[in-house]
Amino acid sequence: MAEHPPQKRLFIALMGLTCLLIVGGIYLLWWVPTTGLANIHPSLPRVVGIVLGGLSLLALLGTAVLVLTTALGKDMYFTRFLRGVVIKFLLPVIELLGRAFGISTDTIRQSFIAMNNSLVLSQRYKVKPDRILILLPHCLQLFDCEIKVTGDINKCIRCGRCDIKGLAELAEKYRIDISVATGGTLARKVIIEKRPKLVVAVACERDLTSGIKDCYPLPVIGVLNDRPFGPCFNTSVDIAKIDESLKVIMG
């Protein structure tokens, strides 16, 4: 994992470049058949040009709104809808574009998660503690711990050898639901059962990105875990970051 915290500006820059490429593609869709359209009707190229120009304007305005929302930390128009467009449609294109420039997928996903968090927090949600869910990966627990907390974190004896103790105490402090999942399938099952209004999830870049996509439109705040021993083994997390996010969410 990167030594520096993920920056939103990388994803924003790639998103802007993707938008320009889309606009360029739209222009080509108009320019290529222009001659043929004119043969059908003299006004047809103009009509098609207006429609495609409108689509280009919408793409540019949408990108501008997302950039302003991220920069100002304030909800702008259609932020929730535009977050869905980024998650469902632009993210795969941006990942391909980033790889073409030699940028690793994990780096792009880190930036995406940071931007997603800004967009979610810009909505100024004021969620009651009993409607929030903290979702954790099982790798936060020590591999050799004999007491498995998957499914019931209250089994933890609070020995303090891993971050489960601090996270369980944080959940108790705010009276928030907290669960440990062994994978995406169990995580989705927990979310369906508990029906939260907002999720604070801890995971790696891949699982967080996948979880944010699967949960939309449910808002998810993603917190990357630290992996000093490699992926999925004795990981840790900055509990203070989770605490800070919870304070903002609960107002």
mmCIF file of N, CA and C in Angstrom, residues 59-151:
data_model
loop_
_atom_site.group_PDB
_atom_site.id
_atom_site.type_symbol
_atom_site.label_atom_id
_atom_site.label_comp_id
_atom_site.label_asym_id
_atom_site.label_seq_id
_atom_site.Cartn_x
_atom_site.Cartn_y
_atom_site.Cartn_z
ATOM 1 N N ALA A 59 -21.939 15.930 -20.418
ATOM 2 C CA ALA A 59 -20.753 15.238 -19.916
ATOM 3 C C ALA A 59 -19.806 16.216 -19.246
ATOM 4 N N LEU A 60 -19.596 17.375 -19.868
ATOM 5 C CA LEU A 60 -18.693 18.376 -19.303
ATOM 6 C C LEU A 60 -19.253 18.962 -18.006
ATOM 7 N N LEU A 61 -20.559 19.256 -18.000
ATOM 8 C CA LEU A 61 -21.179 19.803 -16.793
ATOM 9 C C LEU A 61 -21.154 18.795 -15.650
ATOM 10 N N GLY A 62 -21.413 17.522 -15.980
ATOM 11 C CA GLY A 62 -21.372 16.488 -14.951
ATOM 12 C C GLY A 62 -20.001 16.382 -14.319
ATOM 13 N N THR A 63 -18.960 16.409 -15.141
ATOM 14 C CA THR A 63 -17.593 16.356 -14.623
ATOM 15 C C THR A 63 -17.303 17.577 -13.754
ATOM 16 N N ALA A 64 -17.746 18.750 -14.215
ATOM 17 C CA ALA A 64 -17.516 19.983 -13.455
ATOM 18 C C ALA A 64 -18.196 19.932 -12.091
ATOM 19 N N VAL A 65 -19.433 19.412 -12.069
ATOM 20 C CA VAL A 65 -20.162 19.303 -10.795
ATOM 21 C C VAL A 65 -19.427 18.381 -9.824
ATOM 22 N N LEU A 66 -18.939 17.243 -10.312
ATOM 23 C CA LEU A 66 -18.212 16.306 -9.454
ATOM 24 C C LEU A 66 -16.926 16.930 -8.930
ATOM 25 N N VAL A 67 -16.216 17.646 -9.791
ATOM 26 C CA VAL A 67 -14.968 18.294 -9.360
ATOM 27 C C VAL A 67 -15.250 19.340 -8.299
ATOM 28 N N LEU A 68 -16.278 20.169 -8.508
ATOM 29 C CA LEU A 68 -16.619 21.207 -7.539
ATOM 30 C C LEU A 68 -17.088 20.605 -6.214
ATOM 31 N N THR A 69 -17.900 19.562 -6.300
ATOM 32 C CA THR A 69 -18.371 18.899 -5.080
ATOM 33 C C THR A 69 -17.202 18.357 -4.275
ATOM 34 N N THR A 70 -16.245 17.717 -4.970
ATOM 35 C CA THR A 70 -15.082 17.151 -4.296
ATOM 36 C C THR A 70 -14.202 18.247 -3.715
ATOM 37 N N ALA A 71 -14.008 19.332 -4.480
ATOM 38 C CA ALA A 71 -13.128 20.409 -4.041
ATOM 39 C C ALA A 71 -13.718 21.202 -2.873
ATOM 40 N N LEU A 72 -15.024 21.472 -2.943
ATOM 41 C CA LEU A 72 -15.666 22.315 -1.927
ATOM 42 C C LEU A 72 -16.212 21.524 -0.748
ATOM 43 N N GLY A 73 -16.409 20.206 -0.954
ATOM 44 C CA GLY A 73 -16.981 19.388 0.117
ATOM 45 C C GLY A 73 -18.437 19.700 0.380
ATOM 46 N N LYS A 74 -19.109 20.289 -0.604
ATOM 47 C CA LYS A 74 -20.519 20.643 -0.462
ATOM 48 C C LYS A 74 -21.318 19.976 -1.569
ATOM 49 N N ASP A 75 -22.531 19.561 -1.210
ATOM 50 C CA ASP A 75 -23.389 18.867 -2.165
ATOM 51 C C ASP A 75 -23.811 19.816 -3.275
ATOM 52 N N MET A 76 -23.593 19.385 -4.515
ATOM 53 C CA MET A 76 -24.033 20.155 -5.669
ATOM 54 C C MET A 76 -25.234 19.436 -6.289
ATOM 55 N N TYR A 77 -25.676 19.915 -7.415
ATOM 56 C CA TYR A 77 -26.840 19.325 -8.068
ATOM 57 C C TYR A 77 -26.534 17.928 -8.595
ATOM 58 N N PHE A 78 -27.465 17.020 -8.362
ATOM 59 C CA PHE A 78 -27.407 15.660 -8.928
ATOM 60 C C PHE A 78 -26.154 14.882 -8.503
ATOM 61 N N THR A 79 -25.588 15.215 -7.345
ATOM 62 C CA THR A 79 -24.349 14.552 -6.908
ATOM 63 C C THR A 79 -24.559 13.052 -6.755
ATOM 64 N N ARG A 80 -25.678 12.647 -6.165
ATOM 65 C CA ARG A 80 -25.923 11.228 -5.932
ATOM 66 C C ARG A 80 -26.042 10.471 -7.253
ATOM 67 N N PHE A 81 -26.754 11.063 -8.215
ATOM 68 C CA PHE A 81 -26.892 10.432 -9.529
ATOM 69 C C PHE A 81 -25.543 10.351 -10.233
ATOM 70 N N LEU A 82 -24.768 11.423 -10.183
ATOM 71 C CA LEU A 82 -23.475 11.457 -10.859
ATOM 72 C C LEU A 82 -22.492 10.487 -10.213
ATOM 73 N N ARG A 83 -22.601 10.288 -8.897
ATOM 74 C CA ARG A 83 -21.748 9.303 -8.226
ATOM 75 C C ARG A 83 -22.038 7.913 -8.801
ATOM 76 N N GLY A 84 -23.304 7.655 -9.070
ATOM 77 C CA GLY A 84 -23.671 6.372 -9.669
ATOM 78 C C GLY A 84 -23.115 6.216 -11.070
ATOM 79 N N VAL A 85 -23.115 7.300 -11.860
ATOM 80 C CA VAL A 85 -22.557 7.254 -13.215
ATOM 81 C C VAL A 85 -21.078 6.921 -13.165
ATOM 82 N N VAL A 86 -20.362 7.559 -12.222
ATOM 83 C CA VAL A 86 -18.925 7.297 -12.072
ATOM 84 C C VAL A 86 -18.692 5.844 -11.667
ATOM 85 N N ILE A 87 -19.455 5.371 -10.681
ATOM 86 C CA ILE A 87 -19.266 4.020 -10.144
ATOM 87 C C ILE A 87 -19.583 2.958 -11.194
ATOM 88 N N LYS A 88 -20.704 3.115 -11.880
ATOM 89 C CA LYS A 88 -21.188 2.057 -12.767
ATOM 90 C C LYS A 88 -20.555 2.091 -14.152
ATOM 91 N N PHE A 89 -20.249 3.284 -14.654
ATOM 92 C CA PHE A 89 -19.846 3.384 -16.061
ATOM 93 C C PHE A 89 -18.429 3.926 -16.262
ATOM 94 N N LEU A 90 -18.067 5.005 -15.546
ATOM 95 C CA LEU A 90 -16.782 5.632 -15.817
ATOM 96 C C LEU A 90 -15.600 4.894 -15.194
ATOM 97 N N LEU A 91 -15.800 4.288 -14.022
ATOM 98 C CA LEU A 91 -14.680 3.650 -13.323
ATOM 99 C C LEU A 91 -13.969 2.606 -14.183
ATOM 100 N N PRO A 92 -14.680 1.663 -14.841
ATOM 101 C CA PRO A 92 -13.969 0.679 -15.680
ATOM 102 C C PRO A 92 -13.166 1.340 -16.803
ATOM 103 N N VAL A 93 -13.733 2.403 -17.406
ATOM 104 C CA VAL A 93 -13.032 3.102 -18.486
ATOM 105 C C VAL A 93 -11.793 3.805 -17.938
ATOM 106 N N ILE A 94 -11.945 4.423 -16.759
ATOM 107 C CA ILE A 94 -10.825 5.145 -16.148
ATOM 108 C C ILE A 94 -9.705 4.186 -15.768
ATOM 109 N N GLU A 95 -10.058 2.996 -15.295
ATOM 110 C CA GLU A 95 -9.037 2.006 -14.965
ATOM 111 C C GLU A 95 -8.250 1.596 -16.218
ATOM 112 N N LEU A 96 -8.957 1.395 -17.328
ATOM 113 C CA LEU A 96 -8.285 1.054 -18.588
ATOM 114 C C LEU A 96 -7.386 2.196 -19.049
ATOM 115 N N LEU A 97 -7.892 3.411 -18.925
ATOM 116 C CA LEU A 97 -7.113 4.581 -19.334
ATOM 117 C C LEU A 97 -5.864 4.738 -18.462
ATOM 118 N N GLY A 98 -6.039 4.521 -17.157
ATOM 119 C CA GLY A 98 -4.899 4.629 -16.251
ATOM 120 C C GLY A 98 -3.823 3.606 -16.570
ATOM 121 N N ARG A 99 -4.235 2.377 -16.869
ATOM 122 C CA ARG A 99 -3.261 1.339 -17.214
ATOM 123 C C ARG A 99 -2.509 1.696 -18.496
ATOM 124 N N ALA A 100 -3.204 2.367 -19.422
ATOM 125 C CA ALA A 100 -2.541 2.792 -20.660
ATOM 126 C C ALA A 100 -1.443 3.807 -20.369
ATOM 127 N N PHE A 101 -1.582 4.552 -19.274
ATOM 128 C CA PHE A 101 -0.564 5.528 -18.870
ATOM 129 C C PHE A 101 0.412 4.948 -17.840
ATOM 130 N N GLY A 102 0.313 3.642 -17.599
ATOM 131 C CA GLY A 102 1.237 2.998 -16.677
ATOM 132 C C GLY A 102 0.917 3.204 -15.207
ATOM 133 N N ILE A 103 -0.328 3.585 -14.899
ATOM 134 C CA ILE A 103 -0.743 3.794 -13.508
ATOM 135 C C ILE A 103 -1.388 2.503 -13.010
ATOM 136 N N SER A 104 -0.957 2.041 -11.851
ATOM 137 C CA SER A 104 -1.465 0.770 -11.334
ATOM 138 C C SER A 104 -2.948 0.879 -10.989
ATOM 139 N N THR A 105 -3.646 -0.241 -11.108
ATOM 140 C CA THR A 105 -5.075 -0.274 -10.794
ATOM 141 C C THR A 105 -5.322 0.082 -9.339
ATOM 142 N N ASP A 106 -4.464 -0.405 -8.421
ATOM 143 C CA ASP A 106 -4.645 -0.106 -7.004
ATOM 144 C C ASP A 106 -4.541 1.393 -6.732
ATOM 145 N N THR A 107 -3.618 2.070 -7.412
ATOM 146 C CA THR A 107 -3.467 3.513 -7.230
ATOM 147 C C THR A 107 -4.718 4.245 -7.687
ATOM 148 N N ILE A 108 -5.271 3.821 -8.813
ATOM 149 C CA ILE A 108 -6.511 4.436 -9.316
ATOM 150 C C ILE A 108 -7.660 4.168 -8.341
ATOM 151 N N ARG A 109 -7.725 2.946 -7.818
ATOM 152 C CA ARG A 109 -8.800 2.615 -6.890
ATOM 153 C C ARG A 109 -8.674 3.383 -5.585
ATOM 154 N N GLN A 110 -7.458 3.589 -5.101
ATOM 155 C CA GLN A 110 -7.262 4.405 -3.907
ATOM 156 C C GLN A 110 -7.821 5.800 -4.121
ATOM 157 N N SER A 111 -7.515 6.372 -5.289
ATOM 158 C CA SER A 111 -7.998 7.708 -5.609
ATOM 159 C C SER A 111 -9.516 7.727 -5.751
ATOM 160 N N PHE A 112 -10.073 6.686 -6.368
ATOM 161 C CA PHE A 112 -11.525 6.581 -6.504
ATOM 162 C C PHE A 112 -12.204 6.520 -5.136
ATOM 163 N N ILE A 113 -11.657 5.731 -4.231
ATOM 164 C CA ILE A 113 -12.237 5.593 -2.883
ATOM 165 C C ILE A 113 -12.218 6.929 -2.159
ATOM 166 N N ALA A 114 -11.100 7.664 -2.282
ATOM 167 C CA ALA A 114 -11.003 8.978 -1.645
ATOM 168 C C ALA A 114 -12.048 9.930 -2.212
ATOM 169 N N MET A 115 -12.240 9.887 -3.538
ATOM 170 C CA MET A 115 -13.240 10.757 -4.152
ATOM 171 C C MET A 115 -14.651 10.338 -3.750
ATOM 172 N N ASN A 116 -14.915 9.036 -3.744
ATOM 173 C CA ASN A 116 -16.223 8.536 -3.317
ATOM 174 C C ASN A 116 -16.550 9.005 -1.896
ATOM 175 N N ASN A 117 -15.566 8.924 -1.012
ATOM 176 C CA ASN A 117 -15.788 9.367 0.372
ATOM 177 C C ASN A 117 -16.155 10.853 0.420
ATOM 178 N N SER A 118 -15.468 11.662 -0.396
ATOM 179 C CA SER A 118 -15.776 13.094 -0.431
ATOM 180 C C SER A 118 -17.203 13.335 -0.911
ATOM 181 N N LEU A 119 -17.607 12.588 -1.933
ATOM 182 C CA LEU A 119 -18.963 12.757 -2.468
ATOM 183 C C LEU A 119 -20.012 12.328 -1.451
ATOM 184 N N VAL A 120 -19.758 11.226 -0.746
ATOM 185 C CA VAL A 120 -20.708 10.758 0.268
ATOM 186 C C VAL A 120 -20.803 11.772 1.409
ATOM 187 N N LEU A 121 -19.661 12.240 1.891
ATOM 188 C CA LEU A 121 -19.665 13.190 3.005
ATOM 189 C C LEU A 121 -20.262 14.529 2.602
ATOM 190 N N SER A 122 -20.165 14.874 1.310
ATOM 191 C CA SER A 122 -20.735 16.141 0.851
ATOM 192 C C SER A 122 -22.259 16.142 0.953
ATOM 193 N N GLN A 123 -22.860 14.934 1.025
ATOM 194 C CA GLN A 123 -24.313 14.832 1.136
ATOM 195 C C GLN A 123 -24.811 15.263 2.513
ATOM 196 N N ARG A 124 -23.861 15.444 3.434
ATOM 197 C CA ARG A 124 -24.200 15.903 4.797
ATOM 198 C C ARG A 124 -25.234 14.989 5.459
ATOM 199 N N TYR A 125 -24.992 13.680 5.330
ATOM 200 C CA TYR A 125 -25.883 12.729 5.985
ATOM 201 C C TYR A 125 -25.828 12.926 7.492
ATOM 202 N N LYS A 126 -26.973 12.848 8.136
ATOM 203 C CA LYS A 126 -27.048 12.832 9.596
ATOM 204 C C LYS A 126 -27.767 11.531 9.958
ATOM 205 N N VAL A 127 -26.983 10.485 10.123
ATOM 206 C CA VAL A 127 -27.533 9.149 10.293
ATOM 207 C C VAL A 127 -27.474 8.758 11.770
ATOM 208 N N LYS A 128 -28.556 8.199 12.265
ATOM 209 C CA LYS A 128 -28.581 7.730 13.646
ATOM 210 C C LYS A 128 -27.663 6.518 13.799
ATOM 211 N N PRO A 129 -27.037 6.369 14.963
ATOM 212 C CA PRO A 129 -26.094 5.257 15.165
ATOM 213 C C PRO A 129 -26.669 3.889 14.833
ATOM 214 N N ASP A 130 -27.951 3.676 15.140
ATOM 215 C CA ASP A 130 -28.533 2.348 14.905
ATOM 216 C C ASP A 130 -28.811 2.063 13.433
ATOM 217 N N ARG A 131 -28.546 3.064 12.543
ATOM 218 C CA ARG A 131 -28.714 2.854 11.104
ATOM 219 C C ARG A 131 -27.369 2.841 10.373
ATOM 220 N N ILE A 132 -26.279 2.781 11.138
ATOM 221 C CA ILE A 132 -24.933 2.714 10.569
ATOM 222 C C ILE A 132 -24.369 1.311 10.794
ATOM 223 N N LEU A 133 -23.620 0.832 9.834
ATOM 224 C CA LEU A 133 -22.972 -0.473 9.957
ATOM 225 C C LEU A 133 -21.474 -0.314 9.692
ATOM 226 N N ILE A 134 -20.664 -0.818 10.609
ATOM 227 C CA ILE A 134 -19.216 -0.907 10.388
ATOM 228 C C ILE A 134 -18.935 -2.326 9.913
ATOM 229 N N LEU A 135 -18.359 -2.443 8.724
ATOM 230 C CA LEU A 135 -18.107 -3.750 8.121
ATOM 231 C C LEU A 135 -16.603 -3.966 7.998
ATOM 232 N N LEU A 136 -16.120 -5.068 8.572
ATOM 233 C CA LEU A 136 -14.683 -5.324 8.658
ATOM 234 C C LEU A 136 -14.300 -6.612 7.931
ATOM 235 N N PRO A 137 -13.072 -6.686 7.417
ATOM 236 C CA PRO A 137 -12.589 -7.941 6.838
ATOM 237 C C PRO A 137 -12.035 -8.846 7.933
ATOM 238 N N HIS A 138 -12.119 -10.142 7.737
ATOM 239 C CA HIS A 138 -11.661 -11.085 8.768
ATOM 240 C C HIS A 138 -10.150 -11.016 8.987
ATOM 241 N N CYS A 139 -9.408 -10.478 7.984
ATOM 242 C CA CYS A 139 -7.944 -10.441 8.110
ATOM 243 C C CYS A 139 -7.455 -9.419 9.131
ATOM 244 N N LEU A 140 -8.367 -8.599 9.686
ATOM 245 C CA LEU A 140 -7.960 -7.701 10.767
ATOM 246 C C LEU A 140 -7.661 -8.476 12.048
ATOM 247 N N GLN A 141 -8.266 -9.642 12.179
ATOM 248 C CA GLN A 141 -8.003 -10.488 13.344
ATOM 249 C C GLN A 141 -6.722 -11.287 13.116
ATOM 250 N N LEU A 142 -5.967 -11.484 14.167
ATOM 251 C CA LEU A 142 -4.729 -12.248 14.041
ATOM 252 C C LEU A 142 -5.026 -13.645 13.500
ATOM 253 N N PHE A 143 -4.186 -14.084 12.587
ATOM 254 C CA PHE A 143 -4.392 -15.360 11.912
ATOM 255 C C PHE A 143 -4.432 -16.526 12.897
ATOM 256 N N ASP A 144 -3.598 -16.462 13.958
ATOM 257 C CA ASP A 144 -3.491 -17.583 14.887
ATOM 258 C C ASP A 144 -4.408 -17.450 16.099
ATOM 259 N N CYS A 145 -5.326 -16.475 16.063
ATOM 260 C CA CYS A 145 -6.257 -16.322 17.187
ATOM 261 C C CYS A 145 -7.254 -17.480 17.167
ATOM 262 N N GLU A 146 -7.439 -18.114 18.314
ATOM 263 C CA GLU A 146 -8.320 -19.278 18.399
ATOM 264 C C GLU A 146 -9.801 -18.895 18.467
ATOM 265 N N ILE A 147 -10.078 -17.639 18.792
ATOM 266 C CA ILE A 147 -11.465 -17.197 18.926
ATOM 267 C C ILE A 147 -11.848 -16.426 17.671
ATOM 268 N N LYS A 148 -12.592 -17.048 16.780
ATOM 269 C CA LYS A 148 -12.973 -16.414 15.532
ATOM 270 C C LYS A 148 -14.194 -15.524 15.723
ATOM 271 N N VAL A 149 -14.053 -14.279 15.332
ATOM 272 C CA VAL A 149 -15.115 -13.306 15.597
ATOM 273 C C VAL A 149 -16.034 -13.106 14.386
ATOM 274 N N THR A 150 -15.819 -13.847 13.312
ATOM 275 C CA THR A 150 -16.687 -13.732 12.144
ATOM 276 C C THR A 150 -18.125 -14.077 12.527
ATOM 277 N N GLY A 151 -19.024 -13.165 12.245
ATOM 278 C CA GLY A 151 -20.428 -13.386 12.585
ATOM 279 C C GLY A 151 -20.826 -12.808 13.927
#
